[in-house]
PDB file of C-alpha atoms in Angstrom:
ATOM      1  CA  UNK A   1      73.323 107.847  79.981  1.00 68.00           C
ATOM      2  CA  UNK A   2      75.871 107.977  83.051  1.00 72.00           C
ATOM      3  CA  UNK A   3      77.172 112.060  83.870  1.00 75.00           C
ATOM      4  CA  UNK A   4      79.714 112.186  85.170  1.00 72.00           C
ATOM      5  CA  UNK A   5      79.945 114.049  88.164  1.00 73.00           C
ATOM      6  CA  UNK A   6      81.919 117.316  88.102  1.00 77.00           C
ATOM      7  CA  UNK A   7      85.063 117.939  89.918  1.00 74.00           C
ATOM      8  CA  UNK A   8      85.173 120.703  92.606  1.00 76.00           C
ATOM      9  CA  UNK A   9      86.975 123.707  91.305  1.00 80.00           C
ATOM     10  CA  UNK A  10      89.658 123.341  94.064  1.00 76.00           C
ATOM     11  CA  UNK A  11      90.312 119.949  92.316  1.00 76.00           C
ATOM     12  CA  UNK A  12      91.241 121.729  89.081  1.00 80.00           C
ATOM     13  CA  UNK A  13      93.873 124.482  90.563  1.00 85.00           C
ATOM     14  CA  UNK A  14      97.690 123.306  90.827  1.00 91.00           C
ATOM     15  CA  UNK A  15      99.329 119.898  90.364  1.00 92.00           C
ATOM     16  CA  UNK A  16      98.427 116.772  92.888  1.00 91.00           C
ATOM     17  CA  UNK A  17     101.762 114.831  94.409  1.00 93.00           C
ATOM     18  CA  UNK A  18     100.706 111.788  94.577  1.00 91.00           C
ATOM     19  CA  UNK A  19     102.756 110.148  97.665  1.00 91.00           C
ATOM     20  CA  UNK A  20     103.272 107.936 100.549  1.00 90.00           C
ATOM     21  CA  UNK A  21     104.520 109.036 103.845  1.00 91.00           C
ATOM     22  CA  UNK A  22     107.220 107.473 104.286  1.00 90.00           C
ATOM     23  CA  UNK A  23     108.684 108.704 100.724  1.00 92.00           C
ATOM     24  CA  UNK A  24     108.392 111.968 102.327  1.00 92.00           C
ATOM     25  CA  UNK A  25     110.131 110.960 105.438  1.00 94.00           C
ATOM     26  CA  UNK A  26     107.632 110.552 108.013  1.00 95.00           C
ATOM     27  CA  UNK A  27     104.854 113.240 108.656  1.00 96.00           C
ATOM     28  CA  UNK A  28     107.411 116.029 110.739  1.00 95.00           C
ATOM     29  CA  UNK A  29     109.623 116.177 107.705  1.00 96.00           C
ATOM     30  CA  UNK A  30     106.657 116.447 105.207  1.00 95.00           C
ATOM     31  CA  UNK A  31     105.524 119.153 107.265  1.00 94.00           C
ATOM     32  CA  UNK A  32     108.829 120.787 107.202  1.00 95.00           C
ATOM     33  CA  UNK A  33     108.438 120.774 103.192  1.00 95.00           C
ATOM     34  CA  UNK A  34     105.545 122.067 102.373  1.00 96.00           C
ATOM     35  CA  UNK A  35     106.767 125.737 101.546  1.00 96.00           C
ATOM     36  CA  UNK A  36     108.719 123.358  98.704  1.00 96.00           C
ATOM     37  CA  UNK A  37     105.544 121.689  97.595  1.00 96.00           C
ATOM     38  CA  UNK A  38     103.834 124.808  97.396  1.00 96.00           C
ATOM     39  CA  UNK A  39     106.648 126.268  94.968  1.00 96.00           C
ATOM     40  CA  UNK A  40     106.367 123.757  92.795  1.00 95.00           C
ATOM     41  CA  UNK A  41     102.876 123.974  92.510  1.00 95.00           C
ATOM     42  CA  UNK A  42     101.543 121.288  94.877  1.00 95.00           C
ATOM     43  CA  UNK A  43      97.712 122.396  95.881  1.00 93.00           C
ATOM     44  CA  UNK A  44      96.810 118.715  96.751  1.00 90.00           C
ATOM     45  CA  UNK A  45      98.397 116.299  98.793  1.00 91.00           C
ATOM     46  CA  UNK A  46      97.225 112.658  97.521  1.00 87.00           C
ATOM     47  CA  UNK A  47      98.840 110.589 100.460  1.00 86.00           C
ATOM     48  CA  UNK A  48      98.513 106.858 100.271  1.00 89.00           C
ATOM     49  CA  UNK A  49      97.565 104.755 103.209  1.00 89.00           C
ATOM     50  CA  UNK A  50      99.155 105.933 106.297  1.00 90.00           C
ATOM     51  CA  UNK A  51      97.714 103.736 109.422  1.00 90.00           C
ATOM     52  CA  UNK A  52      98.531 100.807 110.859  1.00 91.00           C
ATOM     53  CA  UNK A  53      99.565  98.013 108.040  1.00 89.00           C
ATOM     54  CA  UNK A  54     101.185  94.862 107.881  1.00 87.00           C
ATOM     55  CA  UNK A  55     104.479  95.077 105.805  1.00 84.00           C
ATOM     56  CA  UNK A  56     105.794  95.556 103.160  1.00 77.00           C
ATOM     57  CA  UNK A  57     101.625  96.945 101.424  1.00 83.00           C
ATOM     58  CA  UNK A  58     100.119 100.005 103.380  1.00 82.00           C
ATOM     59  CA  UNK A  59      97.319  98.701 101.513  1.00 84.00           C
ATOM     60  CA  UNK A  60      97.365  95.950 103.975  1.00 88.00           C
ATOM     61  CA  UNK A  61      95.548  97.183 106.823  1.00 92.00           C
ATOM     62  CA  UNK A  62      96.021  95.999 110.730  1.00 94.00           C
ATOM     63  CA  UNK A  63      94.560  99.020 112.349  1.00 94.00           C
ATOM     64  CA  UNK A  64      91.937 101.735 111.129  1.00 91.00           C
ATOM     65  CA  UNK A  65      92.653 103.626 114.578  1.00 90.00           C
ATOM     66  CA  UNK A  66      96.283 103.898 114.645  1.00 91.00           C
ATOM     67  CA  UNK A  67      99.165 105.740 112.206  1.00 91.00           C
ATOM     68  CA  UNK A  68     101.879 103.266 111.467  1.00 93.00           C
ATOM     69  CA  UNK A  69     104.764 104.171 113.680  1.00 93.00           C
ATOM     70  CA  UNK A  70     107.180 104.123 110.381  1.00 92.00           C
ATOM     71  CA  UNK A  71     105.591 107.248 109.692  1.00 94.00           C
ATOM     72  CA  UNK A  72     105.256 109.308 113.621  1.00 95.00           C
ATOM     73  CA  UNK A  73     103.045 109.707 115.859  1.00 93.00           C
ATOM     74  CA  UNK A  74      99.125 110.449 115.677  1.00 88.00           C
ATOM     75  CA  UNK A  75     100.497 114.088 116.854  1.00 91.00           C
ATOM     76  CA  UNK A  76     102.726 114.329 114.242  1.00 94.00           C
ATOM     77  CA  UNK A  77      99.741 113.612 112.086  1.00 91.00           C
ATOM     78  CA  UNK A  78      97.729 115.901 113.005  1.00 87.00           C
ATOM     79  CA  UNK A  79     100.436 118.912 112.938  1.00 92.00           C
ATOM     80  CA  UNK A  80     101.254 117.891 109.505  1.00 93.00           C
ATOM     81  CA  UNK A  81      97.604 117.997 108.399  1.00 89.00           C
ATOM     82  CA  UNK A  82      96.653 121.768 109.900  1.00 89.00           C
ATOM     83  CA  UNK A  83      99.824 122.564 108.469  1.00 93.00           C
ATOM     84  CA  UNK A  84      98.784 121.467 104.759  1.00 92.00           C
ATOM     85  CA  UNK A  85      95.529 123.500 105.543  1.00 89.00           C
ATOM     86  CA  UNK A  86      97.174 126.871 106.657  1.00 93.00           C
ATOM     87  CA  UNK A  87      99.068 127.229 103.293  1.00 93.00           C
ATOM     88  CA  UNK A  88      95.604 126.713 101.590  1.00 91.00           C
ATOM     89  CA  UNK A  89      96.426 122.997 100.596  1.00 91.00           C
ATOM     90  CA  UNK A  90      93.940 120.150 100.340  1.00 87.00           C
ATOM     91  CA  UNK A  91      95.063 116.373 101.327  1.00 84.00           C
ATOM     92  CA  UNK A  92      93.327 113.242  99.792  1.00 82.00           C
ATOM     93  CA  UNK A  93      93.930 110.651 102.293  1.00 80.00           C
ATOM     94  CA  UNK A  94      93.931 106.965 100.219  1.00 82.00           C
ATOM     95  CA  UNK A  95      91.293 105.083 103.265  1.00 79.00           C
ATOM     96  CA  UNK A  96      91.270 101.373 102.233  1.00 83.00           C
ATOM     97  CA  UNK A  97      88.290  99.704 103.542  1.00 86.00           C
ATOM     98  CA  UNK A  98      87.664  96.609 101.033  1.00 86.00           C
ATOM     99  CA  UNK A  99      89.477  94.053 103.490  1.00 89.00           C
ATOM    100  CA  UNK A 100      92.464  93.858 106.361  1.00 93.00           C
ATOM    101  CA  UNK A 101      95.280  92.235 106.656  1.00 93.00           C
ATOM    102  CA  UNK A 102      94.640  88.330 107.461  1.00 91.00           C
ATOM    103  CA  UNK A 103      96.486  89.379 110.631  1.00 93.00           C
ATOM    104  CA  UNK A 104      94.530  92.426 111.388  1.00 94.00           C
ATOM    105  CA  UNK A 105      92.949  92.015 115.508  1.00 93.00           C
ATOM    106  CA  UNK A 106      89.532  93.049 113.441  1.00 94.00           C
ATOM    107  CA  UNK A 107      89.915  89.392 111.383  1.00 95.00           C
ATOM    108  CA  UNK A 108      90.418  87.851 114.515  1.00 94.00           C
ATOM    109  CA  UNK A 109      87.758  89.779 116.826  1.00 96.00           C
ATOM    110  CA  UNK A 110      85.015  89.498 114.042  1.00 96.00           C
ATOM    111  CA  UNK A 111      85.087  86.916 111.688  1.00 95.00           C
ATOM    112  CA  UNK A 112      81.824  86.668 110.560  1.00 95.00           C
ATOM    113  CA  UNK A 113      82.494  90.119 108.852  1.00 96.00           C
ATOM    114  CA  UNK A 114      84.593  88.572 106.068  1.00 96.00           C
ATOM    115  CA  UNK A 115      83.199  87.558 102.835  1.00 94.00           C
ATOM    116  CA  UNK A 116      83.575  83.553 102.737  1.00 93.00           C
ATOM    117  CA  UNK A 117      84.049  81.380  99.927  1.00 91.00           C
ATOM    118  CA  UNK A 118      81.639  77.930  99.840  1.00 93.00           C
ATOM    119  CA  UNK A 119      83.756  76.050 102.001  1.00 94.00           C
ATOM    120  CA  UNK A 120      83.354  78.880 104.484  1.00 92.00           C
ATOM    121  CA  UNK A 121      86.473  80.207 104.372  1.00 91.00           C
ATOM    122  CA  UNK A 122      87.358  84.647 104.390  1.00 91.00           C
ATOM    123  CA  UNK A 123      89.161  84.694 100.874  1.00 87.00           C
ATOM    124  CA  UNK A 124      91.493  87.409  99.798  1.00 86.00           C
ATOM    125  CA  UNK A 125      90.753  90.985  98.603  1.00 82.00           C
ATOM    126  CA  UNK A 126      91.207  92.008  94.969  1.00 79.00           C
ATOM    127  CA  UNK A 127      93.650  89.172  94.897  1.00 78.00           C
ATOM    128  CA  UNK A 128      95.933  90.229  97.531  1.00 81.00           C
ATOM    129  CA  UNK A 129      96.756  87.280  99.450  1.00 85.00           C
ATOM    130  CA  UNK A 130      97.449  89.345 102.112  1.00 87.00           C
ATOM    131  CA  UNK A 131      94.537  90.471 102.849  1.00 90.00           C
ATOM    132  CA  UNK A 132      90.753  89.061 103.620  1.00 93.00           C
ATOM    133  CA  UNK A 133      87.536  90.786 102.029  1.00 92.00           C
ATOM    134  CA  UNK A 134      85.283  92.651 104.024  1.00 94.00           C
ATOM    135  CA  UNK A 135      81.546  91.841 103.628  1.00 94.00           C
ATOM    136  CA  UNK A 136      80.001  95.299 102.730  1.00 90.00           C
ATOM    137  CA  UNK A 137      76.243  94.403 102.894  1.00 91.00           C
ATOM    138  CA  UNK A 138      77.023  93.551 106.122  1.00 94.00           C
ATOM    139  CA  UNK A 139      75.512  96.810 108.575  1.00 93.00           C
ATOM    140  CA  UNK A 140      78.008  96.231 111.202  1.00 95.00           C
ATOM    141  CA  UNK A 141      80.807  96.239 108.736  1.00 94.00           C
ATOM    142  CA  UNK A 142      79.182  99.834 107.606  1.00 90.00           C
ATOM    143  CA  UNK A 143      78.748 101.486 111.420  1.00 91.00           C
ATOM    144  CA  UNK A 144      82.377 100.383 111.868  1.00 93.00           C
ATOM    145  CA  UNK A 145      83.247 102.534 108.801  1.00 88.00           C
ATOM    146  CA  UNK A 146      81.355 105.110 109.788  1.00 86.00           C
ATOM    147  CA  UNK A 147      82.205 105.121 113.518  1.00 89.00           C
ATOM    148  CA  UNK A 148      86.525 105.017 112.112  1.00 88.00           C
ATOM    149  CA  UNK A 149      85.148 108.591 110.200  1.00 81.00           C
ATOM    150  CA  UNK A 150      83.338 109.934 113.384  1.00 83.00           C
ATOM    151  CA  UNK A 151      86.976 108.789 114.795  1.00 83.00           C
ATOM    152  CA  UNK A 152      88.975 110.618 112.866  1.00 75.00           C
ATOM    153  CA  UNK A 153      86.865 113.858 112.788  1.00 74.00           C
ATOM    154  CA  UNK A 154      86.715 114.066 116.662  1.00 73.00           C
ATOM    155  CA  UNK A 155      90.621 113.953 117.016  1.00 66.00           C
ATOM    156  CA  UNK A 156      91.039 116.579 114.972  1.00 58.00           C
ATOM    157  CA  UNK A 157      92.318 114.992 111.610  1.00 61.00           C
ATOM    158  CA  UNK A 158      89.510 116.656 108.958  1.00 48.00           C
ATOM    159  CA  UNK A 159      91.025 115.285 106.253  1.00 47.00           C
ATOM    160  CA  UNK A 160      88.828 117.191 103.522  1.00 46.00           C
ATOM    161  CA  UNK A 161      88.132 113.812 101.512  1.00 46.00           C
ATOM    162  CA  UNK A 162      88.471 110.325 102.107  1.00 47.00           C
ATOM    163  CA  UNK A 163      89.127 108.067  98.686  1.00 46.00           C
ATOM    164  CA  UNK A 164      86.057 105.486  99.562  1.00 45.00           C
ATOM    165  CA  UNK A 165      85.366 102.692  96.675  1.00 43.00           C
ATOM    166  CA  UNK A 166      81.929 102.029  94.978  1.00 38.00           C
ATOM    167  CA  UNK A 167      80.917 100.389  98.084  1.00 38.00           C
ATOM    168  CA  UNK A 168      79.654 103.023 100.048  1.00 40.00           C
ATOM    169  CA  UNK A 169      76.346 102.695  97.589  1.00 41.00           C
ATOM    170  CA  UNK A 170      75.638 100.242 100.320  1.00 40.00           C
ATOM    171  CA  UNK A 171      75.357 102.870 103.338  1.00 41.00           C
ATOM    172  CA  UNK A 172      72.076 103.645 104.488  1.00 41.00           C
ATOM    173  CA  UNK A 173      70.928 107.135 103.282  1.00 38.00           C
ATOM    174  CA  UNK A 174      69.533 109.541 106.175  1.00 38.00           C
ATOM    175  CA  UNK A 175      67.333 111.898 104.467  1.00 32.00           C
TER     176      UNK A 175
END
């Protein structure tokens, strides 16, 4: 049968708040309340999509690279996540790479990375009309994945995990 895997012990210890930025008010006043969080027991921040996104779903993606302006500045991202560190806190950043938004500059630049329906056209993820599917097989959808986590870890922003579907059974394994 299927084990399940088991969760890291840091997983286990305190409550999760599950959240968005901009319930917390942008990433300078989430960093301003973390001595609250921590009271109440917080150990993990679980913080829903935060880059660029087309409105009114941050699962609706426009830009890997970018934090959406509603919530600050890449800056103010970055203070706010060595701040969660230094009081001993873990964030789970919600990364949503099963498809864009249909107006995403990715759509537009690279097409052929879509998955099409017969008639040829990029259909919607999950249902989301918003959105178009992203064609995972695909290697140059995967090294654009990667090279948004080499991204990320270069500016600074070591997000401890990133919440990646079933997909990534498609990445190449280095051994």
């Amino acid at each position: 049968g299927i084990k399940a895997a088991r969760a890291p012990e840091w997983l286990t210890k305190g409550a999760i708040l599950e959240t968005s930025a901009s319930l917390l008010g942008g990433f300078q006043k989430a960093g301003q309340r973390l001595n609250e969080f921590y009271d109440y027991g917080v150990r993990t921040i679980y913080l829903m999509p935060c880059v660029r996104f087309e409105k009114p779903s941050n699962y609706c993606t426009l830009d890997y690279y970018r934090i959406d302006d509603e919530y600050g500045t890449e800056e103010d991202f970055r203070i706010f996540v060595n701040k969660v560190h230094e009081k001993g806190m873990r964030i789970l950043m919600d990364f949503v790479p099963q498809g864009t938004s249909a107006l995403s500059l990715l759509f537009k630049e690279h097409p052929d990375w879509y998955e099409k329906d017969r008639e040829g056209n990029a259909f919607p993820s999950h249902g989301w009309t918003d959105t178009r599917s992203l064609d995972w097989p695909n290697p140059e959808v995967q090294r654009y994945f990667v090279e948004i986590g080499c991204y990320y870890a270069k500016t600074g922003i070591t997000c401890r995990i990133w919440k990646i579907p079933v997909i990534i059974g498609f990445l190449p394994v280095r051994r």
